[in-house]
Short mmCIF file of C-alpha atoms in Angstrom, two decimals:
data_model
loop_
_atom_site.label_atom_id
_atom_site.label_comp_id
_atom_site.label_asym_id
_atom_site.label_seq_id
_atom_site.Cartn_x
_atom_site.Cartn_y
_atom_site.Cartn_z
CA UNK D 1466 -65.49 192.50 -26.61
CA UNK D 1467 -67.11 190.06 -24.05
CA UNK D 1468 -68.98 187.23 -26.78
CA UNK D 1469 -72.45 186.92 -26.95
CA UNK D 1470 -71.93 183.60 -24.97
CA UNK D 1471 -70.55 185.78 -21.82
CA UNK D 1472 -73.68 187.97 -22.37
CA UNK D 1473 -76.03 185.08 -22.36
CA UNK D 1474 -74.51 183.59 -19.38
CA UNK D 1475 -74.89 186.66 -17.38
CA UNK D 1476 -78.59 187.11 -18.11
CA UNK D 1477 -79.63 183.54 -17.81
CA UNK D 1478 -77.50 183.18 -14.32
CA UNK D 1479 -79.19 186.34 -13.23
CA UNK D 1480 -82.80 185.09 -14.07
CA UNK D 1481 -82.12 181.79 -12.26
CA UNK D 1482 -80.54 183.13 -9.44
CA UNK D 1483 -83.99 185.50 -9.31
CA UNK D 1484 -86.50 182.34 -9.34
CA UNK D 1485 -84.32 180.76 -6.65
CA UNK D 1486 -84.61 183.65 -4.45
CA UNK D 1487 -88.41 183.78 -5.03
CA UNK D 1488 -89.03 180.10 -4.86
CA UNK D 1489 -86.83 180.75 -1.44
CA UNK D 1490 -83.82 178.64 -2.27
CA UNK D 1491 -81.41 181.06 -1.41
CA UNK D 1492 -81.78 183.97 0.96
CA UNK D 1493 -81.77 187.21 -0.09
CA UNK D 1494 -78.49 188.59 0.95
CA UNK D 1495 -76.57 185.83 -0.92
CA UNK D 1496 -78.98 186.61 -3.64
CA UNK D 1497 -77.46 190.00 -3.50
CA UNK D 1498 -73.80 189.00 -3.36
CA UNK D 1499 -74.09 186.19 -6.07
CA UNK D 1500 -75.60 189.14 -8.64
CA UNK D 1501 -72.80 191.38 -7.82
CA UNK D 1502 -70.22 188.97 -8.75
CA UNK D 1503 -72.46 188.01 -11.89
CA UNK D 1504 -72.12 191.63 -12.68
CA UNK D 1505 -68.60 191.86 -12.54
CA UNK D 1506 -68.50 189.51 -15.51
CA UNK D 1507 -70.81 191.62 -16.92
CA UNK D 1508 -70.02 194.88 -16.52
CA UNK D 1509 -66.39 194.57 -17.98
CA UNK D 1510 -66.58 194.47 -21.90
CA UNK D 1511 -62.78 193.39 -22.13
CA UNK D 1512 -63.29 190.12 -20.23
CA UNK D 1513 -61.70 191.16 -16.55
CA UNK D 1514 -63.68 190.32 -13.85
CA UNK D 1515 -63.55 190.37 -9.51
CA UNK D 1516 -65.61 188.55 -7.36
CA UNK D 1517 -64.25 189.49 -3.70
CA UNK D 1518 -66.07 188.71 -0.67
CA UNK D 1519 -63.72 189.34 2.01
CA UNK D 1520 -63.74 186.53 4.96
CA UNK D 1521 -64.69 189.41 7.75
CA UNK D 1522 -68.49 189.77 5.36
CA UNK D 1523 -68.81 186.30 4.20
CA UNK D 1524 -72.01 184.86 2.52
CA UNK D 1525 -74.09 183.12 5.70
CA UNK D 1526 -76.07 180.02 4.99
CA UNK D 1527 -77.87 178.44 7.77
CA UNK D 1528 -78.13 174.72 8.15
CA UNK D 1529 -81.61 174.30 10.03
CA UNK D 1530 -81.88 170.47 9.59
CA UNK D 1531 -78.02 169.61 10.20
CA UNK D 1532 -77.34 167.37 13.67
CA UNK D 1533 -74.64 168.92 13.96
CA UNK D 1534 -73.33 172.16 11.79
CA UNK D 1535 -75.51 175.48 12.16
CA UNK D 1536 -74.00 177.45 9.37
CA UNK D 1537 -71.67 178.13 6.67
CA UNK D 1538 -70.04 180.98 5.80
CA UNK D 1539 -68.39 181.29 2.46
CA UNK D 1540 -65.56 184.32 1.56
CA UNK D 1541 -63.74 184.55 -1.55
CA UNK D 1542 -61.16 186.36 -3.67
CA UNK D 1543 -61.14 185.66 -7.66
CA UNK D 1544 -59.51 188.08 -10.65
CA UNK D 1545 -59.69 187.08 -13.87
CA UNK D 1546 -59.44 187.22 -17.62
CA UNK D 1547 -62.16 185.72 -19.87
CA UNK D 1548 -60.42 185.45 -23.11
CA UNK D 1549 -62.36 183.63 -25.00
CA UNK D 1550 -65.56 181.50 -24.91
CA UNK D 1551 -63.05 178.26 -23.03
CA UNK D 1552 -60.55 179.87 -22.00
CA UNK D 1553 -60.39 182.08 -18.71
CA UNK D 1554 -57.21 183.08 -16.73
CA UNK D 1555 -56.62 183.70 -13.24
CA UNK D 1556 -54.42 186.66 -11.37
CA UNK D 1557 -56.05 185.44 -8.02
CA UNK D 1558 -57.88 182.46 -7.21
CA UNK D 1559 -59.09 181.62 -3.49
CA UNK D 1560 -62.28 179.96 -2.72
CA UNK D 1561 -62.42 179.74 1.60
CA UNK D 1562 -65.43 177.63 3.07
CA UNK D 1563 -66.07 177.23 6.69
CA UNK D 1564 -68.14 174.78 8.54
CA UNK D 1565 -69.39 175.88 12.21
CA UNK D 1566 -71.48 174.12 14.93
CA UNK D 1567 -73.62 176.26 17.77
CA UNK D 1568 -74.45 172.66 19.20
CA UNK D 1569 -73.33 172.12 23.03
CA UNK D 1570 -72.52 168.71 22.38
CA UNK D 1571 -70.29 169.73 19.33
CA UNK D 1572 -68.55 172.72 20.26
CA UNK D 1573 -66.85 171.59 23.44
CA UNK D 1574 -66.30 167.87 23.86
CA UNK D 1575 -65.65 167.27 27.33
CA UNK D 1576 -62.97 164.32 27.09
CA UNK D 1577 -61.17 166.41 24.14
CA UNK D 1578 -61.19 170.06 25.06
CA UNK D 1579 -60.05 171.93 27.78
CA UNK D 1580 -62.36 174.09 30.64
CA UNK D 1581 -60.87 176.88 28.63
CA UNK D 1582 -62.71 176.07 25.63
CA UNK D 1583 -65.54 175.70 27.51
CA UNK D 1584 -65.44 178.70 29.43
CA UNK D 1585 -64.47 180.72 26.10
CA UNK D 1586 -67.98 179.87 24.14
CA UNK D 1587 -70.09 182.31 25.31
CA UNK D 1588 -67.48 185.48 24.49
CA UNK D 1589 -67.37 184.34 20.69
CA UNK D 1590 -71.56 183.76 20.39
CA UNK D 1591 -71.23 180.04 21.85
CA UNK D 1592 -69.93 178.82 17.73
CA UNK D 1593 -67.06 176.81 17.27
CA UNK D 1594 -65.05 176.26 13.74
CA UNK D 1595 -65.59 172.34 13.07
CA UNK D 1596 -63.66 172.55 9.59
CA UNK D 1597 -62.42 174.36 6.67
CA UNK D 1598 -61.35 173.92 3.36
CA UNK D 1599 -60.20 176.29 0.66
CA UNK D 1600 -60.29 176.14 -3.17
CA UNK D 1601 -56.69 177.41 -4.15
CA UNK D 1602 -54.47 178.38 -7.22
CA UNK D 1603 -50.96 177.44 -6.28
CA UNK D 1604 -49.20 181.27 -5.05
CA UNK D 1605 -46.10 181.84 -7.80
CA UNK D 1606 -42.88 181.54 -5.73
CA UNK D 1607 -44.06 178.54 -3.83
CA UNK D 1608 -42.19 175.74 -3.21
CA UNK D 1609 -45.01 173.24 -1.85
CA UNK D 1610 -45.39 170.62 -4.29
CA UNK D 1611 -49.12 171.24 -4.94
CA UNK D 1612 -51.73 170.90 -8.09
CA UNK D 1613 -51.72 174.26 -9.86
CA UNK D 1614 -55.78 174.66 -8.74
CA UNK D 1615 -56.34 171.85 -5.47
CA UNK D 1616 -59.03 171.48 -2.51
CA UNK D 1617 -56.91 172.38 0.34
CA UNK D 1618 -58.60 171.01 3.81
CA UNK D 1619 -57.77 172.67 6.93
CA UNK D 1620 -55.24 175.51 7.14
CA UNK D 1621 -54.38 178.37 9.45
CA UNK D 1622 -57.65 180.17 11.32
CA UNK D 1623 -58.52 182.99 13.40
CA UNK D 1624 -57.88 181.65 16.82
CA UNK D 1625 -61.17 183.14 18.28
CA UNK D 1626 -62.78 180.25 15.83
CA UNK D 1627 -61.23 177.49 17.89
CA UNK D 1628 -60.67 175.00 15.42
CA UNK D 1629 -61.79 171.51 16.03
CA UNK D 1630 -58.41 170.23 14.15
CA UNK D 1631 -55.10 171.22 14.85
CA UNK D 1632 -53.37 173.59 12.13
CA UNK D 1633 -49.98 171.67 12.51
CA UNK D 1634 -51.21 168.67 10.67
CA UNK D 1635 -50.24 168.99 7.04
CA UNK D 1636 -53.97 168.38 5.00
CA UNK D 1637 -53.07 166.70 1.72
CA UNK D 1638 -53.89 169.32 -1.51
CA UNK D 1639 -56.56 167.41 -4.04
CA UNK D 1640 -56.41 168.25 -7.76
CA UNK D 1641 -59.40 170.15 -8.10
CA UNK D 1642 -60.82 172.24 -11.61
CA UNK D 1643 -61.43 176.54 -10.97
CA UNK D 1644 -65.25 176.89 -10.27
CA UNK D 1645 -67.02 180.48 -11.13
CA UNK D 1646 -69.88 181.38 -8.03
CA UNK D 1647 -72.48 179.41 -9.96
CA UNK D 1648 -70.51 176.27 -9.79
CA UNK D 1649 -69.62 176.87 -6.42
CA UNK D 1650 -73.78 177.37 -5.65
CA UNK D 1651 -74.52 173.85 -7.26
CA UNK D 1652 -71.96 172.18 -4.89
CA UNK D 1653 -73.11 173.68 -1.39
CA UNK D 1654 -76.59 173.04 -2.66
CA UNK D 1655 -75.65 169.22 -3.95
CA UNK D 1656 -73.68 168.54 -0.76
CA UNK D 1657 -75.41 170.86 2.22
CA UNK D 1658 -79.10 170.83 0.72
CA UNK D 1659 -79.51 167.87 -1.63
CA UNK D 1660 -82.60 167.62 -0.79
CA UNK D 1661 -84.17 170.50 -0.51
CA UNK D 1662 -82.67 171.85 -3.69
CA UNK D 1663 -83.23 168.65 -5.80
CA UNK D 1664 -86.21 169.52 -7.98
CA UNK D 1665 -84.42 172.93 -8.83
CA UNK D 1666 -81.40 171.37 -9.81
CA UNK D 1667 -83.13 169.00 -12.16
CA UNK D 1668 -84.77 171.79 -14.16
CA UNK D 1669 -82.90 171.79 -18.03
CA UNK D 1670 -82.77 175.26 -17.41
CA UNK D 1671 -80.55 175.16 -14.21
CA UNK D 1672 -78.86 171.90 -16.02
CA UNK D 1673 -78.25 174.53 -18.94
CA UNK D 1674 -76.39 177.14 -16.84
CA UNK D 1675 -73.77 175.63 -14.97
CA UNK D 1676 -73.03 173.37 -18.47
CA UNK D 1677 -72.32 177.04 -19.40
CA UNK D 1678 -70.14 177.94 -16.11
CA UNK D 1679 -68.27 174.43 -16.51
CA UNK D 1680 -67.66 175.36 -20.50
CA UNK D 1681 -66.64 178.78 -19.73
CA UNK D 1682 -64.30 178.33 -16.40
CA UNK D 1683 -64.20 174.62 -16.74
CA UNK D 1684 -62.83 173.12 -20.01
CA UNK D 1685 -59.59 174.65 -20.12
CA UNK D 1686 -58.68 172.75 -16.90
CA UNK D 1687 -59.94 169.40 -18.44
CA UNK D 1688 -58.68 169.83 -21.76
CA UNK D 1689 -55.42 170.30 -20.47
CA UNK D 1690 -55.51 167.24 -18.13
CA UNK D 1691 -56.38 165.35 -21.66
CA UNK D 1692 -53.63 166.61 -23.11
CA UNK D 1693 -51.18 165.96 -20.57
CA UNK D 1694 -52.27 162.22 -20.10
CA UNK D 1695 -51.70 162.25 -24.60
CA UNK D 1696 -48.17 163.58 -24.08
CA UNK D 1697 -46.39 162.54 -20.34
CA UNK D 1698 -45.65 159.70 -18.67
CA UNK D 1699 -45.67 161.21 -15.78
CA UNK D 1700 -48.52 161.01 -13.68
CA UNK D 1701 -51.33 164.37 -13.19
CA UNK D 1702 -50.74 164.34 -9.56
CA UNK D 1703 -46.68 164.30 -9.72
CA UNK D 1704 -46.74 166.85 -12.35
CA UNK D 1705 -49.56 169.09 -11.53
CA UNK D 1706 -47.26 171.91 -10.09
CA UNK D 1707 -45.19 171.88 -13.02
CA UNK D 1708 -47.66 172.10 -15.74
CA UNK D 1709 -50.24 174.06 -14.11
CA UNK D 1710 -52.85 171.18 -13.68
#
C-alpha cells in the first residue's frame, strides 16, 4: 500500500497546483498535464508510477518578458517504484527541456548562419532551437563514464529545430539528484519566472510541498552521496557511474 505520506502528497500537490492555475501562474494545459502525472502516483496503490509526455506534445510555456527566448517546451519519460516513504526507484528516467527563440535577431545571425538558415525560418513557424538540456539516468549497457542521474546539455535534435550549437561537441554530464514534476515546476519557475512566481514560492505551504517531493524522490540520492563520501576515497564525480550516484 502507497503510505499515508504518498496520499498526502498527492492531495496537497493537487490543491497547489489548483491555486496556481487560478491565481494564473501556470496555464491551464500544463495544469492539466502536471495533475495527470500527480495522478499516476496516485492512482497506483503498489507504488508504480508513469509520467510520459512524449517530446512531439510537450508542455508549452511562453516567455513574454524574455529578450531573447519565446518559449519552452518541456517532454518527459519517468517509471518508477515508490517503495517506501525515501526511497523511490527508477526503470526510466529522462527529463528533456528545450529553449527556443522566435526573435529575428536570434534565430538567424547573419555573420554565423548560412542564407539557408535564413531562408528555412518561415517553413518551420520562423523558431529556432537556441539550447537543450536533458535530466538523465545513465542507460544500463553504457560505456560513457557518466553520474548515474546528471544534467546533460546539448545532445542530438530534430534537424528541422536548427540548433544554435553543434551536436558534435561533447557537453560535459553534471551530477544532478532525480526530480518528480513538482520539483521540476519550482526550477523553471525559480530560473524562467523568478519574479513573477516569487510571492507563490514563499508561501509555507508551497515551501511544504516540494520539502515533501525532495524527501520522497530526493533523499535517497543525498543520503547515498553521504555515505559514499563516509566510506571512499574516491571522489563522487570519478565514481558516480560505478555506484549509481
Amino acid at each position: 500500500m502507497v503510505s499515508l505520506t504518498i496520499k498526502e502528497y498527492c492531495k496537497h500537490s493537487k490543491k497547489h497546483l489548483t491555486f496556481a492555475k487560478n491565481k494564473n501562474i501556470i496555464p491551464v494545459p500544463l495544469f492539466d498535464k502536471l495533475m495527470n502525472c500527480i495522478g499516476s502516483i496516485e492512482r497506483n496503490k503498489d507504488g508504480l508510477f508513469e509520467t510520459i509526455i512524449d517530446e512531439s506534445d510537450p508542455i508549452k510555456i511562453p516567455l513574454k518578458n524574455h529578450t531573447a527566448l519565446s518559449v519552452i517546451e518541456i517532454s518527459c519519460n519517468i517509471k518508477g517504484k515508490i517503495k517506501n516513504q525515501k526511497l523511490v526507484s527508477y526503470d526510466r528516467y529522462n527529463i528533456l527541456i528545450k529553449l527556443y527563440s522566435d526573435k529575428t535577431n536570434v534565430c538567424y545571425r547573419k555573420d554565423l548562419d548560412s542564407d539557408k538558415i535564413k531562408d528555412k525560418l518561415p517553413h518551420v513557424n520562423s523558431k529556432r532551437l537556441i539550447t537543450q538540456f536533458h535530466f538523465d539516468m545513465r542507460k544500463k549497457g553504457t560505456h560513457t563514464p557518466e553520474p548515474f542521474f546528471h544534467l546533460h546539455f546539448g545532445g542530438k535534435s530534430n534537424p528541422d529545430d536548427m540548433g544554435w550549437f553543434p551536436v558534435a561537441i561533447k557537453e560535459p554530464r553534471f551530477p544532478f539528484p532525480p526530480m518528480d514534476i513538482l520539483i521540476l515546476f519550482e526550477f523553471i519557475l525559480f530560473n524562467y519566472f523568478p519574479n513573477e512566481s516569487y510571492e507563490y514560492r514563499e508561501r509555507p505551504e508551497w515551501k511544504q510541498i516540494i520539502k515533501r517531493s525532495q524527501n520522497l524522490f530526493q533523499y535517497c540520492y543525498f543520503k547515498k552521496c553521504i555515505d559514499f563520501l563516509d566510506a571512499h576515497n574516491s571522489t563522487l564525480l570519478e565514481s558516480g557511474s560505478k555506484y549509481n550516484l
